[in-house]
Tab-separated table of C-alpha atoms and ligand atoms in Angstrom:
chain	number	residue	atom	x	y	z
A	27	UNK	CA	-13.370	25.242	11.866
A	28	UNK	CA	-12.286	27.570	9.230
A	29	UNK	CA	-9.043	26.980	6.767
A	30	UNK	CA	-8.229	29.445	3.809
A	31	UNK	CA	-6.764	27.100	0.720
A	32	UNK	CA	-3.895	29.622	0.342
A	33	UNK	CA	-2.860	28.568	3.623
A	34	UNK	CA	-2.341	25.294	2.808
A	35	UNK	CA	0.912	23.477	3.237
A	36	UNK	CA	1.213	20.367	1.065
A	37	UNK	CA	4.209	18.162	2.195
A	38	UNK	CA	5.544	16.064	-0.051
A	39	UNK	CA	7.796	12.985	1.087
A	40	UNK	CA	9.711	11.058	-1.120
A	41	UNK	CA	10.942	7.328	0.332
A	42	UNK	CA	13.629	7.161	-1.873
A	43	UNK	CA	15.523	5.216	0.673
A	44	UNK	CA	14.581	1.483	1.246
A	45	UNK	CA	15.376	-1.039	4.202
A	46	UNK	CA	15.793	-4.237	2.997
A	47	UNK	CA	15.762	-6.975	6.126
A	48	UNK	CA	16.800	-10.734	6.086
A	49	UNK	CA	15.744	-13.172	9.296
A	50	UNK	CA	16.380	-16.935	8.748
A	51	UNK	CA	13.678	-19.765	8.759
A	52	UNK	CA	13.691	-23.329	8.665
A	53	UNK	CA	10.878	-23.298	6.318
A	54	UNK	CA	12.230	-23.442	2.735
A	55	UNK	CA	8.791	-22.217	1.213
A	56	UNK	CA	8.959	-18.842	2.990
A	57	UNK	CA	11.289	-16.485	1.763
A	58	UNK	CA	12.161	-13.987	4.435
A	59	UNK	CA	13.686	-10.785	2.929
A	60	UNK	CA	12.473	-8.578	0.304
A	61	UNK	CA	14.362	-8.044	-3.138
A	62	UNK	CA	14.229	-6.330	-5.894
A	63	UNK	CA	12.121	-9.180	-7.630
A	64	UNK	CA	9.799	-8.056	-5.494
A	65	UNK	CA	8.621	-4.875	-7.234
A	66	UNK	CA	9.051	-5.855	-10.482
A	67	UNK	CA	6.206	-7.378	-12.256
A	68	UNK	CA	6.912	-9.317	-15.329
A	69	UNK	CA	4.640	-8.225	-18.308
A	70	UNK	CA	3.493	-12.053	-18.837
A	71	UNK	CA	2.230	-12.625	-15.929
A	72	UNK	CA	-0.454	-9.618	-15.615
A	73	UNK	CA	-2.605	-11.227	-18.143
A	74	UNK	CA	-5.353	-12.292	-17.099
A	75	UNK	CA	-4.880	-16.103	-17.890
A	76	UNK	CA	-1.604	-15.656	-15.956
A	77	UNK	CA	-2.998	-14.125	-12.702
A	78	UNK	CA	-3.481	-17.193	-10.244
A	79	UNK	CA	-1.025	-18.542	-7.696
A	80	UNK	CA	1.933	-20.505	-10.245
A	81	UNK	CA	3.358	-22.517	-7.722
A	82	UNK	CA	6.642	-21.288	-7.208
A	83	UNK	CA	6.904	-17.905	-8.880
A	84	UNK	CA	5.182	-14.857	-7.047
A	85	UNK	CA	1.245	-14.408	-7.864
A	86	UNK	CA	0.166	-10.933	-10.063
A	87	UNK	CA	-3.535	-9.543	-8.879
A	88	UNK	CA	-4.216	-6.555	-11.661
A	89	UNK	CA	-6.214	-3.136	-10.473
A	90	UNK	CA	-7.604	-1.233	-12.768
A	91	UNK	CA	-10.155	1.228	-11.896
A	92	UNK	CA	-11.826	0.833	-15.276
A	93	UNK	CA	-12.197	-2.242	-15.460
A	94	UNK	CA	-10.865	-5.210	-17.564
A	95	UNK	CA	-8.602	-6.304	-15.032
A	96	UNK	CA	-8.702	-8.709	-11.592
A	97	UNK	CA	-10.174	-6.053	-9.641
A	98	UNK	CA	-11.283	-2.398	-9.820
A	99	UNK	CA	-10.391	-1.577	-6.482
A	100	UNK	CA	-7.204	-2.278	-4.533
A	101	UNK	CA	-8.532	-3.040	-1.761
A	102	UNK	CA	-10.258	-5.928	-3.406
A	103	UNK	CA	-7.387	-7.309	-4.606
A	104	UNK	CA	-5.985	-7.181	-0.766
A	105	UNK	CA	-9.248	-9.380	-0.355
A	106	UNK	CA	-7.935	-11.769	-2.811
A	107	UNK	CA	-4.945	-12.825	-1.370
A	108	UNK	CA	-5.527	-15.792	1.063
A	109	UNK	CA	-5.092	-15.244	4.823
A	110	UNK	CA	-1.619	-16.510	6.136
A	111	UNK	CA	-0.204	-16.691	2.510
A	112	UNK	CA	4.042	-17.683	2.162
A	113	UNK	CA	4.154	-16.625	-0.954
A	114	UNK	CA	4.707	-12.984	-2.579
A	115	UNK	CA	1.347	-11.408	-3.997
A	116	UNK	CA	2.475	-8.768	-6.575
A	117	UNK	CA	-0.813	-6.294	-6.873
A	118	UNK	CA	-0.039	-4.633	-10.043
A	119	UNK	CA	-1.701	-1.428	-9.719
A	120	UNK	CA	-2.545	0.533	-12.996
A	121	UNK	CA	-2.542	4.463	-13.013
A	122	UNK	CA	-5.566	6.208	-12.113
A	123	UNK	CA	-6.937	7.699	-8.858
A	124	UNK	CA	-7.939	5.244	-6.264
A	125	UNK	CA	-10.594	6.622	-3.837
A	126	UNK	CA	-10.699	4.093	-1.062
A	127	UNK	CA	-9.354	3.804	2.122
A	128	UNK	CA	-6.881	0.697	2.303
A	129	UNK	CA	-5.692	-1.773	4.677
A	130	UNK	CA	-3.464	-4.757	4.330
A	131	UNK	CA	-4.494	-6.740	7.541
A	132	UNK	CA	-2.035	-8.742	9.647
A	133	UNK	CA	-2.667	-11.635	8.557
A	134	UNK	CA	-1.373	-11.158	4.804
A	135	UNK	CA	2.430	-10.776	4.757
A	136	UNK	CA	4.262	-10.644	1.468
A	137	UNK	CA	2.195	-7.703	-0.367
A	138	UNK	CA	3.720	-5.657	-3.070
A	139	UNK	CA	1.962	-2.522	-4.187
A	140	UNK	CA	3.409	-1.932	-7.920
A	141	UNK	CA	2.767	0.925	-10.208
A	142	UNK	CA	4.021	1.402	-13.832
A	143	UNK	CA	7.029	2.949	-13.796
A	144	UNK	CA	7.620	6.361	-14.657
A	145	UNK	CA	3.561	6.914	-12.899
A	146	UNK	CA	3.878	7.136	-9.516
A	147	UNK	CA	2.153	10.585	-9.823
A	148	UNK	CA	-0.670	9.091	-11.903
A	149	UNK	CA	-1.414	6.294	-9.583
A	150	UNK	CA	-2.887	7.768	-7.046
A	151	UNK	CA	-4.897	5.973	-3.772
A	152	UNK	CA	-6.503	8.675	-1.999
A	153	UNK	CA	-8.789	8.991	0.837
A	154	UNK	CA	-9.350	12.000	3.444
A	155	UNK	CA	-10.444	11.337	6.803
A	156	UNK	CA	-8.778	13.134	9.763
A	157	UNK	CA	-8.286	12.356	13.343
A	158	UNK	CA	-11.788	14.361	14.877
A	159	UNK	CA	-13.506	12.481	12.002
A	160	UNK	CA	-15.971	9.876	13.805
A	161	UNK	CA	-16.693	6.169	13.372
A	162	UNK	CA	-19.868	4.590	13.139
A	163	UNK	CA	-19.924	4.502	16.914
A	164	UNK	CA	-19.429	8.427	17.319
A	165	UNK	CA	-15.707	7.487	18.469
A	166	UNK	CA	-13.343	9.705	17.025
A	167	UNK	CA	-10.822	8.120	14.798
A	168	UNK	CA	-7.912	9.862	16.085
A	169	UNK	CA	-4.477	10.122	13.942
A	170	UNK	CA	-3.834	6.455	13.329
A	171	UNK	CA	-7.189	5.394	11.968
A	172	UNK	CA	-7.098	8.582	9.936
A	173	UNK	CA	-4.746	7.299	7.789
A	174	UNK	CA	-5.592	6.414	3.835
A	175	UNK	CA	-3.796	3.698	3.389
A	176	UNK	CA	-2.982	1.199	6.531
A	177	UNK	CA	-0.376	-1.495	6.488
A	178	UNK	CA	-0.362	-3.868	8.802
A	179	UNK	CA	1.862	-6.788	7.918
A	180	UNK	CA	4.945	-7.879	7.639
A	181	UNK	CA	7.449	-7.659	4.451
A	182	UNK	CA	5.184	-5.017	2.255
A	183	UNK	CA	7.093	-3.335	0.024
A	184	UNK	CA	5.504	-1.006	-2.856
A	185	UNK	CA	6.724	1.398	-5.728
A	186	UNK	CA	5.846	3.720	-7.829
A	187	UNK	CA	2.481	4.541	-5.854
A	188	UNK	CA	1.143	7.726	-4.428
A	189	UNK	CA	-0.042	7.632	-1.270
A	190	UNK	CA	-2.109	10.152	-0.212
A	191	UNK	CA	-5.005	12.025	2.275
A	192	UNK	CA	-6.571	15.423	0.868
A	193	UNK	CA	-7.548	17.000	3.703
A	194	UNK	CA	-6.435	20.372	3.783
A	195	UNK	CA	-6.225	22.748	6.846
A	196	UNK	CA	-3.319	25.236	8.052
A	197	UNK	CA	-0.584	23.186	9.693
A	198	UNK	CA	-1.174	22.312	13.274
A	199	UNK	CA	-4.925	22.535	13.545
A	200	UNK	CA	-6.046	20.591	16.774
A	201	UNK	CA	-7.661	17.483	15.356
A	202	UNK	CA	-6.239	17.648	11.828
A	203	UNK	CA	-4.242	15.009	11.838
A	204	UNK	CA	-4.348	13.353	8.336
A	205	UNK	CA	-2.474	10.428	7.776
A	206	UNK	CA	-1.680	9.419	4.364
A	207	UNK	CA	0.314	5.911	5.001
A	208	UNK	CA	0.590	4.260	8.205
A	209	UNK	CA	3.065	1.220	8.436
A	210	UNK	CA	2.836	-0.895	11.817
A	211	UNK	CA	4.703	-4.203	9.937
A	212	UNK	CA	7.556	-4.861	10.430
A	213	UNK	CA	10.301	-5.313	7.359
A	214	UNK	CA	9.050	-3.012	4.857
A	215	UNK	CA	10.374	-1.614	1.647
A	216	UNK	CA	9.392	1.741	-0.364
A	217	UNK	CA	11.099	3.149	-3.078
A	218	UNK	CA	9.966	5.497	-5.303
A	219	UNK	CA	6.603	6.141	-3.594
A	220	UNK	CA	5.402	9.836	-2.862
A	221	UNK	CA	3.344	9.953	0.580
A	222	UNK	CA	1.154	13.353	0.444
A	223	UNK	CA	-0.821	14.961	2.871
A	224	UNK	CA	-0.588	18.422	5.455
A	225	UNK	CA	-0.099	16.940	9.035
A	226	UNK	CA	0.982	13.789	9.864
A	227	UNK	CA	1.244	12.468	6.786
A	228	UNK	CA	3.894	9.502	6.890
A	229	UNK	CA	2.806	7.357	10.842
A	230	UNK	CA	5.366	4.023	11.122
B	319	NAG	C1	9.250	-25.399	-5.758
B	319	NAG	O1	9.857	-25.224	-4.478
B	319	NAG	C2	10.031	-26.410	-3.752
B	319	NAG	C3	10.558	-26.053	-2.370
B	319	NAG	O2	11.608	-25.136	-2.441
B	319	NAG	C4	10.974	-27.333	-4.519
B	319	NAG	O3	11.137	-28.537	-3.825
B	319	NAG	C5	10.376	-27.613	-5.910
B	319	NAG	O4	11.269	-28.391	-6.660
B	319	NAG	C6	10.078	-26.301	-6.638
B	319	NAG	N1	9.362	-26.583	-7.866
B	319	NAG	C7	9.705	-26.044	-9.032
B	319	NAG	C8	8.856	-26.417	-10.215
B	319	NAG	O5	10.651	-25.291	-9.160
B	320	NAG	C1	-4.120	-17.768	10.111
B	320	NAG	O1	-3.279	-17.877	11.260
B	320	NAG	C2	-3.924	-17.487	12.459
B	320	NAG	C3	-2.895	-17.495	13.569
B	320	NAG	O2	-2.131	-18.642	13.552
B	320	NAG	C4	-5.108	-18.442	12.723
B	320	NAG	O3	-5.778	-18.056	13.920
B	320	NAG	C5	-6.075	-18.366	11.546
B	320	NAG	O4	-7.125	-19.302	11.722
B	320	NAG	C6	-5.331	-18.665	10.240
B	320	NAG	N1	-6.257	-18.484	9.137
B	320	NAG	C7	-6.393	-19.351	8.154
B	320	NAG	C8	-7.415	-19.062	7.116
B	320	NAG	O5	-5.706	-20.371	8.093
């Protein structure tokens, strides 16, 4: 299939809105709502030293893509955070352009995606498959498994992040679809993220 570049639509969403959701527990340790606390990420904590699970106070896992930090990739920092973890993991993402395809499974509630602020157009995590795309059984992907970045828990909440899949094609191409964030959890919170792609860009 042919597409001509000038043809290209790029749709740009901005999530300036947030929800915000509270549910009561009877277990003290679990804190069931997001706040603003959690996409902040306090300078002393991203060093290194600093970066393991303090008890009470949220955990910091550092990306940077050159190196230096906890992880180079963001999905390995994902990989990091124990399965069935109570407690907030802050993954304190610094800018550059992430080429991976992400997924925060199920089982790992309580992620935060943070970017510096003031670089949400610098921090970038990018990947471009489409829904006619196949997996490594010859299956096509279709529009949900398209997507770049794939979040599948509960209470995720991220900022200052661009989300985004580069394929390009002339809006409404059979087979095009080309998700940039898909969101199944529930209680989620974005705010100042930019979600970019050309069809079927933002899937919750
Ligand atoms: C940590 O949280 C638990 C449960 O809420 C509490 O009992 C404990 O005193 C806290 N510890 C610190 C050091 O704040
Ligand atoms: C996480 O919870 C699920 C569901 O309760 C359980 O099947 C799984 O074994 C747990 N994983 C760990 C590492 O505790």
């Amino acid at each position: 299939m042919e597409y001509n570049c000038s043809l290209v639509t790029v749709v740009v969403v901005f999530l300036c809105g947030f929800r915000v959701c509270f549910s009561l527990t009877s277990d003290v340790h679990v804190k069931n709502f997001i706040s603003w606390d959690d996409i902040k990420v306090d300078e002393h904590q991203t060093r290194l030293s600093d970066s393991r699970v303090n008890h009470n106070r949220s955990r910091v896992i550092v990306v940077n893509k050159n190196g230096g930090a906890d992880s180079v990739t963001v999905q390995g920092a994902i990989d990091m955070v124990p399965e069935n973890n109570t407690r907030r993991v802050k993954i304190y993402i610094l800018p550059g352009i992430y080429r991976e395809k992400v997924t925060v499974p199920k089982c790992k509630p309580y992620i935060s995606f943070v970017g510096n602020a003031g670089q949400m157009s610098n921090t970038i995590i990018s990947w471009n498959d489409k829904a006619s795309d196949k997996d490594s059984n010859g299956i096509n992907l279709g529009t949900y498994r398209s997507a770049s970045v794939t979040i599948e828990s509960d209470y995720f909440c991220a900022t200052d992040i661009t989300f985004e899949n580069t394929v390009v094609q002339t809006p409404g191409e059979p087979g095009m679809q080309a998700v940039a964030l898909r969101i199944s959890g529930d209680k989620a919170m974005f705010y100042k993220v930019k979600v970019v792609g050309t069809q079927d860009t933002l899937l919750d």
